[in-house]
Short mmCIF file of C-alpha atoms in Angstrom, two decimals:
data_model
loop_
_atom_site.label_atom_id
_atom_site.label_comp_id
_atom_site.label_asym_id
_atom_site.label_seq_id
_atom_site.Cartn_x
_atom_site.Cartn_y
_atom_site.Cartn_z
CA UNK Y 181 103.85 80.98 86.20
CA UNK Y 182 100.49 82.51 87.06
CA UNK Y 183 100.65 86.30 87.01
CA UNK Y 184 98.70 88.38 89.51
CA UNK Y 185 96.22 91.24 89.56
CA UNK Y 186 97.43 94.24 91.55
CA UNK Y 187 95.78 97.54 92.41
CA UNK Y 188 97.95 100.64 92.85
CA UNK Y 189 96.46 103.21 95.22
CA UNK Y 190 98.77 106.18 94.76
CA UNK Y 191 98.90 109.67 93.30
CA UNK Y 192 99.12 110.51 89.61
CA UNK Y 193 101.67 113.14 88.62
CA UNK Y 194 101.15 115.18 85.46
CA UNK Y 195 104.81 116.14 84.92
CA UNK Y 196 107.32 113.62 86.25
CA UNK Y 197 107.92 109.90 86.34
CA UNK Y 198 106.90 109.16 89.93
CA UNK Y 199 104.22 107.30 91.89
CA UNK Y 200 101.67 105.55 89.63
CA UNK Y 201 103.43 106.81 86.49
CA UNK Y 202 106.57 104.95 87.58
CA UNK Y 203 105.02 101.83 89.07
CA UNK Y 204 102.40 100.93 86.48
CA UNK Y 205 104.76 100.43 83.49
CA UNK Y 206 107.18 98.34 85.57
CA UNK Y 207 104.56 95.99 86.99
CA UNK Y 208 102.89 95.69 83.60
CA UNK Y 209 106.25 94.93 81.97
CA UNK Y 210 106.83 92.22 84.57
CA UNK Y 211 103.58 90.64 83.41
CA UNK Y 212 101.10 91.49 86.14
CA UNK Y 213 97.64 92.91 85.44
CA UNK Y 214 97.92 96.37 86.97
CA UNK Y 215 95.05 98.67 87.90
CA UNK Y 216 95.10 102.06 89.58
CA UNK Y 217 93.13 104.31 91.90
CA UNK Y 218 94.50 107.87 92.23
CA UNK Y 219 94.70 109.28 95.75
CA UNK Y 220 95.55 112.70 94.35
CA UNK Y 221 96.26 114.36 91.04
CA UNK Y 222 99.46 116.38 91.25
CA UNK Y 223 100.64 118.90 88.65
CA UNK Y 224 104.34 117.96 88.82
CA UNK Y 225 106.94 116.41 91.09
CA UNK Y 226 107.27 118.28 94.37
CA UNK Y 227 110.98 118.83 93.77
CA UNK Y 228 110.19 121.87 91.62
CA UNK Y 229 108.97 123.67 94.76
CA UNK Y 230 105.64 124.79 93.28
CA UNK Y 231 102.75 122.46 92.52
CA UNK Y 232 98.98 122.08 92.42
CA UNK Y 233 97.25 119.09 93.97
CA UNK Y 234 93.70 117.73 93.85
CA UNK Y 235 92.61 115.43 96.70
CA UNK Y 236 90.47 112.62 95.22
CA UNK Y 237 88.95 111.30 98.45
CA UNK Y 238 85.36 111.99 97.35
CA UNK Y 239 86.02 110.10 94.11
CA UNK Y 240 87.51 107.14 96.00
CA UNK Y 241 84.53 107.01 98.34
CA UNK Y 242 82.32 106.55 95.29
CA UNK Y 243 84.56 103.97 93.61
CA UNK Y 244 84.67 101.29 96.30
CA UNK Y 245 80.89 100.62 96.41
CA UNK Y 246 80.88 100.21 92.62
CA UNK Y 247 83.79 97.79 92.70
CA UNK Y 248 82.17 95.80 95.51
CA UNK Y 249 78.93 95.55 93.54
CA UNK Y 250 80.83 94.40 90.47
CA UNK Y 251 82.78 91.84 92.51
CA UNK Y 252 86.25 93.13 91.65
CA UNK Y 253 89.03 91.45 93.64
CA UNK Y 254 92.81 91.85 93.57
CA UNK Y 255 95.61 89.48 94.51
CA UNK Y 256 97.53 92.45 95.94
CA UNK Y 257 97.06 96.13 96.75
CA UNK Y 258 99.97 98.57 96.94
CA UNK Y 259 99.35 101.92 98.59
CA UNK Y 260 101.53 105.00 98.36
CA UNK Y 261 100.77 108.69 98.91
CA UNK Y 262 97.69 109.20 101.10
CA UNK Y 263 96.21 112.68 100.83
CA UNK Y 264 94.32 113.02 104.13
CA UNK Y 265 93.26 111.33 107.35
CA UNK Y 266 89.77 110.81 105.94
CA UNK Y 267 91.23 109.16 102.86
CA UNK Y 268 93.42 106.95 105.03
CA UNK Y 269 90.38 105.68 106.92
CA UNK Y 270 88.48 104.89 103.71
CA UNK Y 271 91.44 103.20 102.02
CA UNK Y 272 92.56 101.25 105.09
CA UNK Y 273 89.02 99.92 105.58
CA UNK Y 274 88.90 98.75 101.96
CA UNK Y 275 92.32 97.11 102.35
CA UNK Y 276 91.16 95.41 105.52
CA UNK Y 277 88.10 94.01 103.73
CA UNK Y 278 90.18 92.81 100.79
CA UNK Y 279 92.80 91.27 103.06
CA UNK Y 280 90.09 89.20 104.72
CA UNK Y 281 89.53 87.46 101.39
CA UNK Y 282 93.22 86.82 100.73
CA UNK Y 283 94.59 90.04 99.23
CA UNK Y 284 98.21 90.90 100.13
CA UNK Y 285 98.65 94.51 101.26
CA UNK Y 286 101.85 96.45 100.53
CA UNK Y 287 102.26 99.93 102.03
CA UNK Y 288 104.83 102.57 101.11
CA UNK Y 289 104.31 105.25 103.78
CA UNK Y 290 105.36 108.18 101.60
CA UNK Y 291 105.98 111.21 103.82
CA UNK Y 292 109.54 112.51 103.66
CA UNK Y 293 113.27 112.00 103.32
CA UNK Y 294 116.58 113.29 104.68
CA UNK Y 295 115.06 113.97 108.09
CA UNK Y 296 112.09 116.12 107.01
CA UNK Y 297 108.60 115.82 105.57
CA UNK Y 298 108.02 116.44 101.85
CA UNK Y 299 106.46 119.68 100.62
CA UNK Y 300 102.73 119.55 101.26
CA UNK Y 301 102.87 116.63 103.71
CA UNK Y 302 101.41 117.62 107.08
CA UNK Y 303 102.10 116.11 110.52
CA UNK Y 304 98.56 114.68 110.40
CA UNK Y 305 99.81 112.38 107.63
CA UNK Y 306 101.88 110.46 110.20
CA UNK Y 307 98.82 109.15 112.00
CA UNK Y 308 97.15 108.45 108.66
CA UNK Y 309 100.07 106.28 107.65
CA UNK Y 310 99.95 104.42 110.94
CA UNK Y 311 96.38 103.45 110.01
CA UNK Y 312 97.65 102.08 106.72
CA UNK Y 313 100.51 100.18 108.36
CA UNK Y 314 98.08 98.46 110.71
CA UNK Y 315 96.60 96.51 107.76
CA UNK Y 316 99.87 95.77 105.90
CA UNK Y 317 101.63 92.52 105.10
CA UNK Y 318 104.79 94.45 104.17
CA UNK Y 319 105.84 98.09 104.52
CA UNK Y 320 108.97 99.79 103.21
CA UNK Y 321 109.54 103.27 104.65
CA UNK Y 322 112.86 105.02 104.29
CA UNK Y 323 114.89 105.95 107.37
CA UNK Y 324 113.16 109.33 107.76
CA UNK Y 325 109.67 107.87 107.51
CA UNK Y 326 110.50 105.05 109.92
CA UNK Y 327 111.61 107.65 112.48
CA UNK Y 328 108.46 109.75 112.09
CA UNK Y 329 106.22 106.69 112.36
CA UNK Y 330 107.91 105.34 115.50
CA UNK Y 331 108.71 108.67 117.20
CA UNK Y 332 112.46 107.99 117.01
CA UNK Y 333 114.95 110.79 116.54
CA UNK Y 334 116.46 110.94 113.06
CA UNK Y 335 120.27 110.82 112.85
CA UNK Y 336 121.66 111.84 109.47
CA UNK Y 337 124.95 110.06 110.18
CA UNK Y 338 123.11 106.76 110.58
CA UNK Y 339 122.38 104.22 113.30
CA UNK Y 340 123.83 101.14 114.94
CA UNK Y 341 122.45 97.71 114.14
CA UNK Y 342 120.68 97.70 117.52
CA UNK Y 343 119.03 101.04 116.71
CA UNK Y 344 117.96 99.74 113.30
CA UNK Y 345 116.42 96.69 114.98
CA UNK Y 346 114.54 99.00 117.35
CA UNK Y 347 113.09 100.91 114.39
CA UNK Y 348 111.98 97.65 112.77
CA UNK Y 349 110.38 96.49 116.03
CA UNK Y 350 108.61 99.84 116.43
CA UNK Y 351 107.06 99.47 112.99
CA UNK Y 352 106.03 95.88 113.66
CA UNK Y 353 104.34 97.06 116.86
CA UNK Y 354 102.05 99.28 114.77
CA UNK Y 355 100.74 96.19 113.01
CA UNK Y 356 102.66 95.28 109.87
CA UNK Y 357 103.85 91.71 109.42
CA UNK Y 358 107.09 92.25 107.49
CA UNK Y 359 109.27 95.37 107.31
CA UNK Y 360 111.92 96.95 105.11
CA UNK Y 361 113.66 100.21 105.95
CA UNK Y 362 115.39 101.71 102.94
CA UNK Y 363 118.10 104.36 102.65
CA UNK Y 364 119.44 103.81 106.15
CA UNK Y 365 123.10 103.92 107.14
CA UNK Y 366 123.85 101.08 109.57
CA UNK Y 367 127.27 101.06 111.23
CA UNK Y 368 128.54 103.33 108.46
CA UNK Y 369 127.17 101.28 105.56
CA UNK Y 370 124.18 102.40 103.40
CA UNK Y 371 121.73 99.52 103.68
CA UNK Y 372 118.22 98.19 103.47
CA UNK Y 373 117.31 96.43 106.71
CA UNK Y 374 114.33 94.19 107.18
CA UNK Y 375 112.33 91.55 108.96
CA UNK Y 376 110.65 88.62 107.20
CA UNK Y 377 107.66 87.43 109.23
CA UNK Y 378 107.42 84.22 107.19
CA UNK Y 379 110.83 83.06 108.41
CA UNK Y 380 111.15 85.19 111.57
CA UNK Y 381 114.48 86.47 110.22
CA UNK Y 382 116.14 89.88 110.34
CA UNK Y 383 118.47 90.89 107.54
CA UNK Y 384 120.60 93.78 106.27
CA UNK Y 385 121.50 94.28 102.62
CA UNK Y 386 124.31 96.80 101.94
CA UNK Y 387 124.55 98.90 98.78
CA UNK Y 388 126.77 101.46 97.09
CA UNK Y 389 125.29 104.95 96.95
CA UNK Y 390 125.38 107.11 93.81
CA UNK Y 391 125.42 110.77 94.97
CA UNK Y 392 122.57 112.10 92.80
CA UNK Y 393 118.89 112.58 93.57
CA UNK Y 394 115.93 111.57 91.44
CA UNK Y 395 112.30 111.67 92.59
CA UNK Y 396 110.53 108.38 92.00
CA UNK Y 397 113.37 105.98 92.80
CA UNK Y 398 111.39 104.73 95.81
CA UNK Y 399 108.46 103.98 93.50
CA UNK Y 400 110.75 102.09 91.14
CA UNK Y 401 112.11 100.11 94.09
CA UNK Y 402 108.55 99.38 95.23
CA UNK Y 403 107.37 98.21 91.81
CA UNK Y 404 110.32 95.89 91.18
CA UNK Y 405 110.10 94.53 94.74
CA UNK Y 406 106.38 93.81 94.46
CA UNK Y 407 106.70 92.36 90.98
CA UNK Y 408 109.18 89.76 92.19
CA UNK Y 409 107.25 89.05 95.39
CA UNK Y 410 104.15 88.36 93.30
CA UNK Y 411 106.25 85.91 91.29
CA UNK Y 412 106.99 84.01 94.49
CA UNK Y 413 110.46 85.28 95.40
CA UNK Y 414 111.28 85.61 99.10
CA UNK Y 415 111.60 89.09 100.54
CA UNK Y 416 115.40 89.14 100.77
CA UNK Y 417 115.85 88.08 97.12
CA UNK Y 418 113.15 90.46 95.83
CA UNK Y 419 114.67 93.32 97.83
CA UNK Y 420 118.11 92.77 96.34
CA UNK Y 421 116.64 92.65 92.83
CA UNK Y 422 114.86 95.96 93.48
CA UNK Y 423 118.02 97.53 94.89
CA UNK Y 424 120.05 96.44 91.86
CA UNK Y 425 117.42 97.79 89.46
CA UNK Y 426 117.38 101.20 91.13
CA UNK Y 427 121.19 101.35 91.12
CA UNK Y 428 121.35 100.55 87.39
CA UNK Y 429 118.69 103.10 86.49
CA UNK Y 430 120.33 105.87 88.52
CA UNK Y 431 123.73 105.04 87.07
CA UNK Y 432 122.38 105.16 83.50
CA UNK Y 433 120.69 108.54 84.08
CA UNK Y 434 123.06 110.30 86.47
CA UNK Y 435 124.05 112.92 83.89
CA UNK Y 436 120.46 113.87 82.98
CA UNK Y 437 120.05 117.65 82.96
CA UNK Y 438 116.64 117.88 84.67
CA UNK Y 439 116.58 115.26 87.38
CA UNK Y 440 113.43 116.70 88.98
CA UNK Y 441 111.25 114.98 86.40
CA UNK Y 442 112.47 111.53 87.48
CA UNK Y 443 113.96 108.70 85.45
CA UNK Y 444 112.50 108.08 81.95
CA UNK Y 445 112.24 104.42 82.81
CA UNK Y 446 110.27 103.07 79.82
CA UNK Y 447 113.41 103.03 77.67
CA UNK Y 448 115.19 100.93 80.33
CA UNK Y 449 112.50 98.36 81.18
CA UNK Y 450 114.52 95.57 79.58
CA UNK Y 451 117.15 95.75 82.34
CA UNK Y 452 114.51 94.77 84.92
#
């Protein structure tokens, strides 16, 4: 099996196993050549309530011309946290150029959860993420992010299947080809719902929820999902594998004292 080259465009967290710090070891363990471009340098996970953040947009603007001159090309690009509207324009343009030469674009529109935006994420980020979605082959927002992106009202109790389909269609209308919506309750059942543009199929995958919170589980989901997609698995199968991996990792760490630092996933890579 030929392994792929993937670029992670996401933030780097100094204290906490999230974003690039979570995704890079997983994708590397799965055998893919993994590179990274930080969108921001963050002191610690936002769950601690206080943090310092450095926007790296100026750095990124200088990186892309160098990479173009050197002829660097990636089989896939996965974007995560985007620090500003200006950064979104620069990154989305680079993704658009790479996609024209065959690169697959994965976008995790990281903005919020449980009906509200994360600390430090401004309303302007919503439009920035729409720019990213417009160039994507696959996006995987959670329920909250899907609502913000499509101007739908968030309902903590969940949605009907018809309402979930409307969210998926709203995201497709922005420009993405395939869609997953994670952490959404559909007809009373926690699920991941999706649309596979390759088969023109909708699907819903139920799961059992473990009532603890770790930052970075979305990044783990993303890395496992992408790793299996790059190996040629179809979206539904790769999604289930990612869901199972996240469940196992949460279950193994649910008694950890400081959950704000995320899951120490390196010691558990073998279960992936």
